[in-house]
Amino acid sequence: MKEMTVQAKLEHIRTVTDFVNGELEKTPCTEIARVQIDIAIDEIFGNIVRYAYKEEEGDVTVRTEIEGDPPIVSITFID
């Protein structure tokens, strides 16, 4: 399991996406799946920033877990 924490600001979407993609490189994840995951990251992280922390500042922790053979990747957002 790996995780990172960033401020809940839209400017950090690329940082979160790069972190998750770095973990996905350890798996046989297809390019199509990676693009779909990137879109999901954008939507999830964007919604956290826009709706959970409208007027306030806060942090978001992103956790990745890779288990099994073939690997199963879990991505968790904690705000």
PDB file of N, CA, C and O in Angstrom:
ATOM      1  N   MET A   1       0.851  -1.174   0.000  1.00  0.00           N
ATOM      2  CA  MET A   1       0.000   0.000   0.000  1.00  0.00           C
ATOM      3  C   MET A   1       0.896   1.234   0.000  1.00  0.00           C
ATOM      4  O   MET A   1       1.875   1.302   0.723  1.00  0.00           O
ATOM      5  N   LYS A   2       0.533   2.182  -0.826  1.00  0.00           N
ATOM      6  CA  LYS A   2       1.205   3.478  -0.855  1.00  0.00           C
ATOM      7  C   LYS A   2       0.137   4.551  -0.777  1.00  0.00           C
ATOM      8  O   LYS A   2      -0.976   4.365  -1.251  1.00  0.00           O
ATOM      9  N   GLU A   3       0.505   5.673  -0.169  1.00  0.00           N
ATOM     10  CA  GLU A   3      -0.443   6.778  -0.128  1.00  0.00           C
ATOM     11  C   GLU A   3       0.287   8.097  -0.159  1.00  0.00           C
ATOM     12  O   GLU A   3       1.479   8.179   0.156  1.00  0.00           O
ATOM     13  N   MET A   4      -0.454   9.101  -0.553  1.00  0.00           N
ATOM     14  CA  MET A   4       0.059  10.471  -0.546  1.00  0.00           C
ATOM     15  C   MET A   4      -1.063  11.393  -0.110  1.00  0.00           C
ATOM     16  O   MET A   4      -2.246  11.083  -0.276  1.00  0.00           O
ATOM     17  N   THR A   5      -0.692  12.519   0.465  1.00  0.00           N
ATOM     18  CA  THR A   5      -1.662  13.519   0.900  1.00  0.00           C
ATOM     19  C   THR A   5      -1.304  14.845   0.257  1.00  0.00           C
ATOM     20  O   THR A   5      -0.136  15.251   0.258  1.00  0.00           O
ATOM     21  N   VAL A   6      -2.311  15.498  -0.311  1.00  0.00           N
ATOM     22  CA  VAL A   6      -2.138  16.813  -0.933  1.00  0.00           C
ATOM     23  C   VAL A   6      -3.263  17.723  -0.458  1.00  0.00           C
ATOM     24  O   VAL A   6      -4.289  17.259   0.016  1.00  0.00           O
ATOM     25  N   GLN A   7      -3.039  19.020  -0.609  1.00  0.00           N
ATOM     26  CA  GLN A   7      -4.116  19.966  -0.316  1.00  0.00           C
ATOM     27  C   GLN A   7      -5.220  19.780  -1.345  1.00  0.00           C
ATOM     28  O   GLN A   7      -4.959  19.472  -2.511  1.00  0.00           O
ATOM     29  N   ALA A   8      -6.435  19.974  -0.907  1.00  0.00           N
ATOM     30  CA  ALA A   8      -7.594  19.840  -1.787  1.00  0.00           C
ATOM     31  C   ALA A   8      -7.705  21.080  -2.662  1.00  0.00           C
ATOM     32  O   ALA A   8      -8.533  21.966  -2.434  1.00  0.00           O
ATOM     33  N   LYS A   9      -6.846  21.136  -3.669  1.00  0.00           N
ATOM     34  CA  LYS A   9      -6.836  22.234  -4.629  1.00  0.00           C
ATOM     35  C   LYS A   9      -6.747  21.629  -6.023  1.00  0.00           C
ATOM     36  O   LYS A   9      -6.015  20.666  -6.248  1.00  0.00           O
ATOM     37  N   LEU A  10      -7.473  22.220  -6.960  1.00  0.00           N
ATOM     38  CA  LEU A  10      -7.504  21.687  -8.318  1.00  0.00           C
ATOM     39  C   LEU A  10      -6.121  21.582  -8.938  1.00  0.00           C
ATOM     40  O   LEU A  10      -5.874  20.702  -9.764  1.00  0.00           O
ATOM     41  N   GLU A  11      -5.212  22.433  -8.534  1.00  0.00           N
ATOM     42  CA  GLU A  11      -3.858  22.411  -9.099  1.00  0.00           C
ATOM     43  C   GLU A  11      -3.116  21.107  -8.786  1.00  0.00           C
ATOM     44  O   GLU A  11      -2.085  20.820  -9.384  1.00  0.00           O
ATOM     45  N   HIS A  12      -3.632  20.296  -7.876  1.00  0.00           N
ATOM     46  CA  HIS A  12      -2.960  19.054  -7.491  1.00  0.00           C
ATOM     47  C   HIS A  12      -3.499  17.815  -8.219  1.00  0.00           C
ATOM     48  O   HIS A  12      -3.036  16.701  -7.953  1.00  0.00           O
ATOM     49  N   ILE A  13      -4.443  18.000  -9.143  1.00  0.00           N
ATOM     50  CA  ILE A  13      -4.972  16.845  -9.883  1.00  0.00           C
ATOM     51  C   ILE A  13      -3.843  16.121 -10.623  1.00  0.00           C
ATOM     52  O   ILE A  13      -3.774  14.896 -10.612  1.00  0.00           O
ATOM     53  N   ARG A  14      -2.954  16.840 -11.266  1.00  0.00           N
ATOM     54  CA  ARG A  14      -1.850  16.216 -12.012  1.00  0.00           C
ATOM     55  C   ARG A  14      -0.940  15.425 -11.072  1.00  0.00           C
ATOM     56  O   ARG A  14      -0.500  14.323 -11.396  1.00  0.00           O
ATOM     57  N   THR A  15      -0.673  15.957  -9.885  1.00  0.00           N
ATOM     58  CA  THR A  15       0.166  15.258  -8.908  1.00  0.00           C
ATOM     59  C   THR A  15      -0.466  13.930  -8.513  1.00  0.00           C
ATOM     60  O   THR A  15       0.215  12.898  -8.448  1.00  0.00           O
ATOM     61  N   VAL A  16      -1.757  13.945  -8.246  1.00  0.00           N
ATOM     62  CA  VAL A  16      -2.478  12.727  -7.862  1.00  0.00           C
ATOM     63  C   VAL A  16      -2.491  11.731  -9.026  1.00  0.00           C
ATOM     64  O   VAL A  16      -2.220  10.540  -8.841  1.00  0.00           O
ATOM     65  N   THR A  17      -2.764  12.208 -10.229  1.00  0.00           N
ATOM     66  CA  THR A  17      -2.790  11.341 -11.402  1.00  0.00           C
ATOM     67  C   THR A  17      -1.419  10.707 -11.635  1.00  0.00           C
ATOM     68  O   THR A  17      -1.317   9.502 -11.894  1.00  0.00           O
ATOM     69  N   ASP A  18      -0.362  11.487 -11.522  1.00  0.00           N
ATOM     70  CA  ASP A  18       0.987  10.955 -11.703  1.00  0.00           C
ATOM     71  C   ASP A  18       1.315   9.901 -10.639  1.00  0.00           C
ATOM     72  O   ASP A  18       1.952   8.890 -10.937  1.00  0.00           O
ATOM     73  N   PHE A  19       0.900  10.138  -9.409  1.00  0.00           N
ATOM     74  CA  PHE A  19       1.118   9.174  -8.330  1.00  0.00           C
ATOM     75  C   PHE A  19       0.434   7.845  -8.653  1.00  0.00           C
ATOM     76  O   PHE A  19       1.053   6.778  -8.584  1.00  0.00           O
ATOM     77  N   VAL A  20      -0.829   7.898  -9.022  1.00  0.00           N
ATOM     78  CA  VAL A  20      -1.573   6.667  -9.325  1.00  0.00           C
ATOM     79  C   VAL A  20      -0.986   5.978 -10.551  1.00  0.00           C
ATOM     80  O   VAL A  20      -0.781   4.758 -10.560  1.00  0.00           O
ATOM     81  N   ASN A  21      -0.667   6.734 -11.591  1.00  0.00           N
ATOM     82  CA  ASN A  21      -0.091   6.127 -12.788  1.00  0.00           C
ATOM     83  C   ASN A  21       1.257   5.480 -12.502  1.00  0.00           C
ATOM     84  O   ASN A  21       1.587   4.450 -13.094  1.00  0.00           O
ATOM     85  N   GLY A  22       2.023   6.056 -11.591  1.00  0.00           N
ATOM     86  CA  GLY A  22       3.287   5.446 -11.189  1.00  0.00           C
ATOM     87  C   GLY A  22       3.070   4.070 -10.580  1.00  0.00           C
ATOM     88  O   GLY A  22       3.847   3.135 -10.827  1.00  0.00           O
ATOM     89  N   GLU A  23       2.010   3.928  -9.813  1.00  0.00           N
ATOM     90  CA  GLU A  23       1.683   2.634  -9.222  1.00  0.00           C
ATOM     91  C   GLU A  23       1.136   1.678 -10.281  1.00  0.00           C
ATOM     92  O   GLU A  23       1.426   0.486 -10.260  1.00  0.00           O
ATOM     93  N   LEU A  24       0.359   2.204 -11.218  1.00  0.00           N
ATOM     94  CA  LEU A  24      -0.200   1.357 -12.271  1.00  0.00           C
ATOM     95  C   LEU A  24       0.883   0.786 -13.186  1.00  0.00           C
ATOM     96  O   LEU A  24       0.709  -0.274 -13.782  1.00  0.00           O
ATOM     97  N   GLU A  25       2.010   1.483 -13.298  1.00  0.00           N
ATOM     98  CA  GLU A  25       3.111   0.999 -14.122  1.00  0.00           C
ATOM     99  C   GLU A  25       3.662  -0.327 -13.601  1.00  0.00           C
ATOM    100  O   GLU A  25       4.311  -1.062 -14.340  1.00  0.00           O
ATOM    101  N   LYS A  26       3.385  -0.646 -12.351  1.00  0.00           N
ATOM    102  CA  LYS A  26       3.840  -1.908 -11.751  1.00  0.00           C
ATOM    103  C   LYS A  26       2.922  -3.074 -12.113  1.00  0.00           C
ATOM    104  O   LYS A  26       3.149  -4.191 -11.684  1.00  0.00           O
ATOM    105  N   THR A  27       1.875  -2.781 -12.871  1.00  0.00           N
ATOM    106  CA  THR A  27       0.882  -3.790 -13.238  1.00  0.00           C
ATOM    107  C   THR A  27       0.768  -3.862 -14.759  1.00  0.00           C
ATOM    108  O   THR A  27       1.231  -2.963 -15.469  1.00  0.00           O
ATOM    109  N   PRO A  28       0.100  -4.879 -15.279  1.00  0.00           N
ATOM    110  CA  PRO A  28      -0.123  -4.956 -16.725  1.00  0.00           C
ATOM    111  C   PRO A  28      -1.352  -4.151 -17.167  1.00  0.00           C
ATOM    112  O   PRO A  28      -2.097  -4.564 -18.054  1.00  0.00           O
ATOM    113  N   CYS A  29      -1.579  -3.013 -16.565  1.00  0.00           N
ATOM    114  CA  CYS A  29      -2.736  -2.164 -16.875  1.00  0.00           C
ATOM    115  C   CYS A  29      -2.640  -1.670 -18.316  1.00  0.00           C
ATOM    116  O   CYS A  29      -1.602  -1.164 -18.747  1.00  0.00           O
ATOM    117  N   THR A  30      -3.731  -1.803 -19.058  1.00  0.00           N
ATOM    118  CA  THR A  30      -3.738  -1.353 -20.450  1.00  0.00           C
ATOM    119  C   THR A  30      -3.836   0.170 -20.524  1.00  0.00           C
ATOM    120  O   THR A  30      -4.264   0.838 -19.564  1.00  0.00           O
ATOM    121  N   GLU A  31      -3.476   0.706 -21.654  1.00  0.00           N
ATOM    122  CA  GLU A  31      -3.553   2.157 -21.861  1.00  0.00           C
ATOM    123  C   GLU A  31      -4.997   2.642 -21.775  1.00  0.00           C
ATOM    124  O   GLU A  31      -5.280   3.696 -21.217  1.00  0.00           O
ATOM    125  N   ILE A  32      -5.920   1.869 -22.321  1.00  0.00           N
ATOM    126  CA  ILE A  32      -7.342   2.242 -22.267  1.00  0.00           C
ATOM    127  C   ILE A  32      -7.809   2.310 -20.814  1.00  0.00           C
ATOM    128  O   ILE A  32      -8.478   3.274 -20.414  1.00  0.00           O
ATOM    129  N   ALA A  33      -7.456   1.332 -20.018  1.00  0.00           N
ATOM    130  CA  ALA A  33      -7.849   1.335 -18.600  1.00  0.00           C
ATOM    131  C   ALA A  33      -7.207   2.513 -17.880  1.00  0.00           C
ATOM    132  O   ALA A  33      -7.854   3.167 -17.056  1.00  0.00           O
ATOM    133  N   ARG A  34      -5.958   2.810 -18.195  1.00  0.00           N
ATOM    134  CA  ARG A  34      -5.267   3.926 -17.540  1.00  0.00           C
ATOM    135  C   ARG A  34      -5.961   5.254 -17.852  1.00  0.00           C
ATOM    136  O   ARG A  34      -6.132   6.095 -16.966  1.00  0.00           O
ATOM    137  N   VAL A  35      -6.369   5.448 -19.093  1.00  0.00           N
ATOM    138  CA  VAL A  35      -7.079   6.675 -19.471  1.00  0.00           C
ATOM    139  C   VAL A  35      -8.405   6.772 -18.713  1.00  0.00           C
ATOM    140  O   VAL A  35      -8.769   7.838 -18.203  1.00  0.00           O
ATOM    141  N   GLN A  36      -9.116   5.654 -18.613  1.00  0.00           N
ATOM    142  CA  GLN A  36     -10.381   5.660 -17.873  1.00  0.00           C
ATOM    143  C   GLN A  36     -10.149   5.962 -16.395  1.00  0.00           C
ATOM    144  O   GLN A  36     -10.934   6.696 -15.773  1.00  0.00           O
ATOM    145  N   ILE A  37      -9.087   5.427 -15.822  1.00  0.00           N
ATOM    146  CA  ILE A  37      -8.752   5.712 -14.424  1.00  0.00           C
ATOM    147  C   ILE A  37      -8.394   7.188 -14.261  1.00  0.00           C
ATOM    148  O   ILE A  37      -8.806   7.830 -13.286  1.00  0.00           O
ATOM    149  N   ASP A  38      -7.643   7.739 -15.209  1.00  0.00           N
ATOM    150  CA  ASP A  38      -7.297   9.175 -15.147  1.00  0.00           C
ATOM    151  C   ASP A  38      -8.552  10.043 -15.156  1.00  0.00           C
ATOM    152  O   ASP A  38      -8.637  11.033 -14.422  1.00  0.00           O
ATOM    153  N   ILE A  39      -9.530   9.680 -15.951  1.00  0.00           N
ATOM    154  CA  ILE A  39     -10.791  10.427 -15.992  1.00  0.00           C
ATOM    155  C   ILE A  39     -11.506  10.324 -14.646  1.00  0.00           C
ATOM    156  O   ILE A  39     -12.025  11.315 -14.127  1.00  0.00           O
ATOM    157  N   ALA A  40     -11.516   9.128 -14.073  1.00  0.00           N
ATOM    158  CA  ALA A  40     -12.148   8.937 -12.762  1.00  0.00           C
ATOM    159  C   ALA A  40     -11.441   9.757 -11.686  1.00  0.00           C
ATOM    160  O   ALA A  40     -12.095  10.370 -10.837  1.00  0.00           O
ATOM    161  N   ILE A  41     -10.116   9.791 -11.730  1.00  0.00           N
ATOM    162  CA  ILE A  41      -9.360  10.597 -10.761  1.00  0.00           C
ATOM    163  C   ILE A  41      -9.764  12.062 -10.888  1.00  0.00           C
ATOM    164  O   ILE A  41     -10.004  12.748  -9.893  1.00  0.00           O
ATOM    165  N   ASP A  42      -9.820  12.541 -12.116  1.00  0.00           N
ATOM    166  CA  ASP A  42     -10.198  13.933 -12.357  1.00  0.00           C
ATOM    167  C   ASP A  42     -11.573  14.240 -11.777  1.00  0.00           C
ATOM    168  O   ASP A  42     -11.764  15.265 -11.108  1.00  0.00           O
ATOM    169  N   GLU A  43     -12.524  13.354 -12.010  1.00  0.00           N
ATOM    170  CA  GLU A  43     -13.888  13.560 -11.501  1.00  0.00           C
ATOM    171  C   GLU A  43     -13.948  13.483  -9.974  1.00  0.00           C
ATOM    172  O   GLU A  43     -14.546  14.342  -9.327  1.00  0.00           O
ATOM    173  N   ILE A  44     -13.338  12.465  -9.406  1.00  0.00           N
ATOM    174  CA  ILE A  44     -13.408  12.270  -7.954  1.00  0.00           C
ATOM    175  C   ILE A  44     -12.673  13.384  -7.223  1.00  0.00           C
ATOM    176  O   ILE A  44     -13.221  14.012  -6.313  1.00  0.00           O
ATOM    177  N   PHE A  45     -11.434  13.631  -7.611  1.00  0.00           N
ATOM    178  CA  PHE A  45     -10.658  14.668  -6.930  1.00  0.00           C
ATOM    179  C   PHE A  45     -11.301  16.040  -7.131  1.00  0.00           C
ATOM    180  O   PHE A  45     -11.418  16.823  -6.192  1.00  0.00           O
ATOM    181  N   GLY A  46     -11.753  16.313  -8.357  1.00  0.00           N
ATOM    182  CA  GLY A  46     -12.421  17.585  -8.632  1.00  0.00           C
ATOM    183  C   GLY A  46     -13.663  17.784  -7.785  1.00  0.00           C
ATOM    184  O   GLY A  46     -13.913  18.876  -7.268  1.00  0.00           O
ATOM    185  N   ASN A  47     -14.458  16.734  -7.624  1.00  0.00           N
ATOM    186  CA  ASN A  47     -15.658  16.836  -6.795  1.00  0.00           C
ATOM    187  C   ASN A  47     -15.321  17.061  -5.330  1.00  0.00           C
ATOM    188  O   ASN A  47     -16.008  17.828  -4.642  1.00  0.00           O
ATOM    189  N   ILE A  48     -14.278  16.412  -4.845  1.00  0.00           N
ATOM    190  CA  ILE A  48     -13.863  16.644  -3.453  1.00  0.00           C
ATOM    191  C   ILE A  48     -13.478  18.105  -3.265  1.00  0.00           C
ATOM    192  O   ILE A  48     -13.910  18.761  -2.316  1.00  0.00           O
ATOM    193  N   VAL A  49     -12.674  18.621  -4.182  1.00  0.00           N
ATOM    194  CA  VAL A  49     -12.233  20.020  -4.076  1.00  0.00           C
ATOM    195  C   VAL A  49     -13.420  20.967  -4.149  1.00  0.00           C
ATOM    196  O   VAL A  49     -13.554  21.888  -3.331  1.00  0.00           O
ATOM    197  N   ARG A  50     -14.304  20.755  -5.103  1.00  0.00           N
ATOM    198  CA  ARG A  50     -15.411  21.687  -5.332  1.00  0.00           C
ATOM    199  C   ARG A  50     -16.499  21.627  -4.253  1.00  0.00           C
ATOM    200  O   ARG A  50     -17.092  22.642  -3.921  1.00  0.00           O
ATOM    201  N   TYR A  51     -16.768  20.443  -3.739  1.00  0.00           N
ATOM    202  CA  TYR A  51     -17.922  20.300  -2.858  1.00  0.00           C
ATOM    203  C   TYR A  51     -17.585  20.037  -1.394  1.00  0.00           C
ATOM    204  O   TYR A  51     -18.339  20.444  -0.520  1.00  0.00           O
ATOM    205  N   ALA A  52     -16.488  19.395  -1.106  1.00  0.00           N
ATOM    206  CA  ALA A  52     -16.155  19.123   0.295  1.00  0.00           C
ATOM    207  C   ALA A  52     -15.469  20.324   0.941  1.00  0.00           C
ATOM    208  O   ALA A  52     -15.584  20.526   2.143  1.00  0.00           O
ATOM    209  N   TYR A  53     -14.757  21.094   0.141  1.00  0.00           N
ATOM    210  CA  TYR A  53     -13.971  22.196   0.705  1.00  0.00           C
ATOM    211  C   TYR A  53     -14.232  23.506  -0.025  1.00  0.00           C
ATOM    212  O   TYR A  53     -13.311  24.221  -0.393  1.00  0.00           O
ATOM    213  N   LYS A  54     -15.487  23.822  -0.236  1.00  0.00           N
ATOM    214  CA  LYS A  54     -15.839  25.048  -0.955  1.00  0.00           C
ATOM    215  C   LYS A  54     -15.178  26.287  -0.350  1.00  0.00           C
ATOM    216  O   LYS A  54     -14.502  27.039  -1.031  1.00  0.00           O
ATOM    217  N   GLU A  55     -15.418  26.515   0.907  1.00  0.00           N
ATOM    218  CA  GLU A  55     -14.952  27.728   1.577  1.00  0.00           C
ATOM    219  C   GLU A  55     -13.748  27.475   2.481  1.00  0.00           C
ATOM    220  O   GLU A  55     -13.167  28.405   3.004  1.00  0.00           O
ATOM    221  N   GLU A  56     -13.418  26.230   2.681  1.00  0.00           N
ATOM    222  CA  GLU A  56     -12.361  25.874   3.619  1.00  0.00           C
ATOM    223  C   GLU A  56     -11.179  25.270   2.881  1.00  0.00           C
ATOM    224  O   GLU A  56     -11.249  24.973   1.714  1.00  0.00           O
ATOM    225  N   GLU A  57     -10.092  25.075   3.644  1.00  0.00           N
ATOM    226  CA  GLU A  57      -8.963  24.327   3.120  1.00  0.00           C
ATOM    227  C   GLU A  57      -8.968  22.961   3.767  1.00  0.00           C
ATOM    228  O   GLU A  57      -9.388  22.807   4.913  1.00  0.00           O
ATOM    229  N   GLY A  58      -8.509  21.984   3.039  1.00  0.00           N
ATOM    230  CA  GLY A  58      -8.444  20.637   3.585  1.00  0.00           C
ATOM    231  C   GLY A  58      -7.463  19.807   2.792  1.00  0.00           C
ATOM    232  O   GLY A  58      -6.886  20.254   1.805  1.00  0.00           O
ATOM    233  N   ASP A  59      -7.269  18.596   3.244  1.00  0.00           N
ATOM    234  CA  ASP A  59      -6.348  17.677   2.598  1.00  0.00           C
ATOM    235  C   ASP A  59      -7.104  16.477   2.049  1.00  0.00           C
ATOM    236  O   ASP A  59      -8.168  16.116   2.542  1.00  0.00           O
ATOM    237  N   VAL A  60      -6.516  15.868   1.040  1.00  0.00           N
ATOM    238  CA  VAL A  60      -7.033  14.633   0.469  1.00  0.00           C
ATOM    239  C   VAL A  60      -5.896  13.622   0.464  1.00  0.00           C
ATOM    240  O   VAL A  60      -4.797  13.921   0.000  1.00  0.00           O
ATOM    241  N   THR A  61      -6.161  12.450   1.003  1.00  0.00           N
ATOM    242  CA  THR A  61      -5.198  11.359   0.953  1.00  0.00           C
ATOM    243  C   THR A  61      -5.652  10.385  -0.119  1.00  0.00           C
ATOM    244  O   THR A  61      -6.822  10.023  -0.180  1.00  0.00           O
ATOM    245  N   VAL A  62      -4.712   9.994  -0.957  1.00  0.00           N
ATOM    246  CA  VAL A  62      -4.987   9.025  -2.006  1.00  0.00           C
ATOM    247  C   VAL A  62      -4.155   7.788  -1.699  1.00  0.00           C
ATOM    248  O   VAL A  62      -2.944   7.873  -1.526  1.00  0.00           O
ATOM    249  N   ARG A  63      -4.822   6.650  -1.638  1.00  0.00           N
ATOM    250  CA  ARG A  63      -4.171   5.391  -1.282  1.00  0.00           C
ATOM    251  C   ARG A  63      -4.331   4.403  -2.427  1.00  0.00           C
ATOM    252  O   ARG A  63      -5.416   4.260  -2.977  1.00  0.00           O
ATOM    253  N   THR A  64      -3.234   3.746  -2.796  1.00  0.00           N
ATOM    254  CA  THR A  64      -3.299   2.683  -3.795  1.00  0.00           C
ATOM    255  C   THR A  64      -2.862   1.372  -3.153  1.00  0.00           C
ATOM    256  O   THR A  64      -1.934   1.345  -2.344  1.00  0.00           O
ATOM    257  N   GLU A  65      -3.550   0.314  -3.505  1.00  0.00           N
ATOM    258  CA  GLU A  65      -3.202  -1.024  -3.034  1.00  0.00           C
ATOM    259  C   GLU A  65      -3.226  -1.956  -4.233  1.00  0.00           C
ATOM    260  O   GLU A  65      -4.169  -1.929  -5.020  1.00  0.00           O
ATOM    261  N   ILE A  66      -2.183  -2.773  -4.347  1.00  0.00           N
ATOM    262  CA  ILE A  66      -2.101  -3.746  -5.426  1.00  0.00           C
ATOM    263  C   ILE A  66      -1.973  -5.118  -4.774  1.00  0.00           C
ATOM    264  O   ILE A  66      -1.063  -5.348  -3.970  1.00  0.00           O
ATOM    265  N   GLU A  67      -2.909  -6.007  -5.135  1.00  0.00           N
ATOM    266  CA  GLU A  67      -2.915  -7.342  -4.542  1.00  0.00           C
ATOM    267  C   GLU A  67      -3.253  -8.374  -5.610  1.00  0.00           C
ATOM    268  O   GLU A  67      -3.987  -8.088  -6.548  1.00  0.00           O
ATOM    269  N   GLY A  68      -2.762  -9.580  -5.404  1.00  0.00           N
ATOM    270  CA  GLY A  68      -3.180 -10.710  -6.205  1.00  0.00           C
ATOM    271  C   GLY A  68      -2.396 -10.919  -7.475  1.00  0.00           C
ATOM    272  O   GLY A  68      -1.532 -10.128  -7.860  1.00  0.00           O
ATOM    273  N   ASP A  69      -2.721 -12.030  -8.111  1.00  0.00           N
ATOM    274  CA  ASP A  69      -2.126 -12.390  -9.373  1.00  0.00           C
ATOM    275  C   ASP A  69      -3.201 -13.068 -10.208  1.00  0.00           C
ATOM    276  O   ASP A  69      -3.558 -14.207  -9.914  1.00  0.00           O
ATOM    277  N   PRO A  70      -3.790 -12.430 -11.184  1.00  0.00           N
ATOM    278  CA  PRO A  70      -3.421 -11.124 -11.704  1.00  0.00           C
ATOM    279  C   PRO A  70      -3.727 -10.016 -10.702  1.00  0.00           C
ATOM    280  O   PRO A  70      -4.606 -10.155  -9.853  1.00  0.00           O
ATOM    281  N   PRO A  71      -3.004  -8.903 -10.807  1.00  0.00           N
ATOM    282  CA  PRO A  71      -3.153  -7.841  -9.817  1.00  0.00           C
ATOM    283  C   PRO A  71      -4.507  -7.139  -9.871  1.00  0.00           C
ATOM    284  O   PRO A  71      -5.066  -6.917 -10.937  1.00  0.00           O
ATOM    285  N   ILE A  72      -4.991  -6.821  -8.685  1.00  0.00           N
ATOM    286  CA  ILE A  72      -6.180  -5.997  -8.518  1.00  0.00           C
ATOM    287  C   ILE A  72      -5.720  -4.708  -7.862  1.00  0.00           C
ATOM    288  O   ILE A  72      -5.038  -4.746  -6.826  1.00  0.00           O
ATOM    289  N   VAL A  73      -6.067  -3.586  -8.453  1.00  0.00           N
ATOM    290  CA  VAL A  73      -5.648  -2.285  -7.940  1.00  0.00           C
ATOM    291  C   VAL A  73      -6.846  -1.598  -7.310  1.00  0.00           C
ATOM    292  O   VAL A  73      -7.896  -1.465  -7.937  1.00  0.00           O
ATOM    293  N   SER A  74      -6.675  -1.164  -6.058  1.00  0.00           N
ATOM    294  CA  SER A  74      -7.700  -0.369  -5.372  1.00  0.00           C
ATOM    295  C   SER A  74      -7.163   1.028  -5.174  1.00  0.00           C
ATOM    296  O   SER A  74      -6.023   1.210  -4.734  1.00  0.00           O
ATOM    297  N   ILE A  75      -7.986   2.023  -5.488  1.00  0.00           N
ATOM    298  CA  ILE A  75      -7.615   3.428  -5.301  1.00  0.00           C
ATOM    299  C   ILE A  75      -8.647   4.039  -4.375  1.00  0.00           C
ATOM    300  O   ILE A  75      -9.849   3.996  -4.672  1.00  0.00           O
ATOM    301  N   THR A  76      -8.188   4.574  -3.253  1.00  0.00           N
ATOM    302  CA  THR A  76      -9.082   5.131  -2.250  1.00  0.00           C
ATOM    303  C   THR A  76      -8.768   6.613  -2.044  1.00  0.00           C
ATOM    304  O   THR A  76      -7.606   6.984  -1.917  1.00  0.00           O
ATOM    305  N   PHE A  77      -9.824   7.422  -2.008  1.00  0.00           N
ATOM    306  CA  PHE A  77      -9.691   8.847  -1.727  1.00  0.00           C
ATOM    307  C   PHE A  77     -10.267   9.093  -0.341  1.00  0.00           C
ATOM    308  O   PHE A  77     -11.406   8.706  -0.065  1.00  0.00           O
ATOM    309  N   ILE A  78      -9.502   9.740   0.527  1.00  0.00           N
ATOM    310  CA  ILE A  78      -9.933  10.021   1.893  1.00  0.00           C
ATOM    311  C   ILE A  78      -9.866  11.532   2.092  1.00  0.00           C
ATOM    312  O   ILE A  78      -8.807  12.136   1.962  1.00  0.00           O
ATOM    313  N   ASP A  79     -11.007  12.132   2.406  1.00  0.00           N
ATOM    314  CA  ASP A  79     -11.008  13.587   2.652  1.00  0.00           C
ATOM    315  C   ASP A  79     -11.559  13.887   4.020  1.00  0.00           C
ATOM    316  O   ASP A  79     -11.979  13.038   4.762  1.00  0.00           O
TER     317      ASP A  79
END
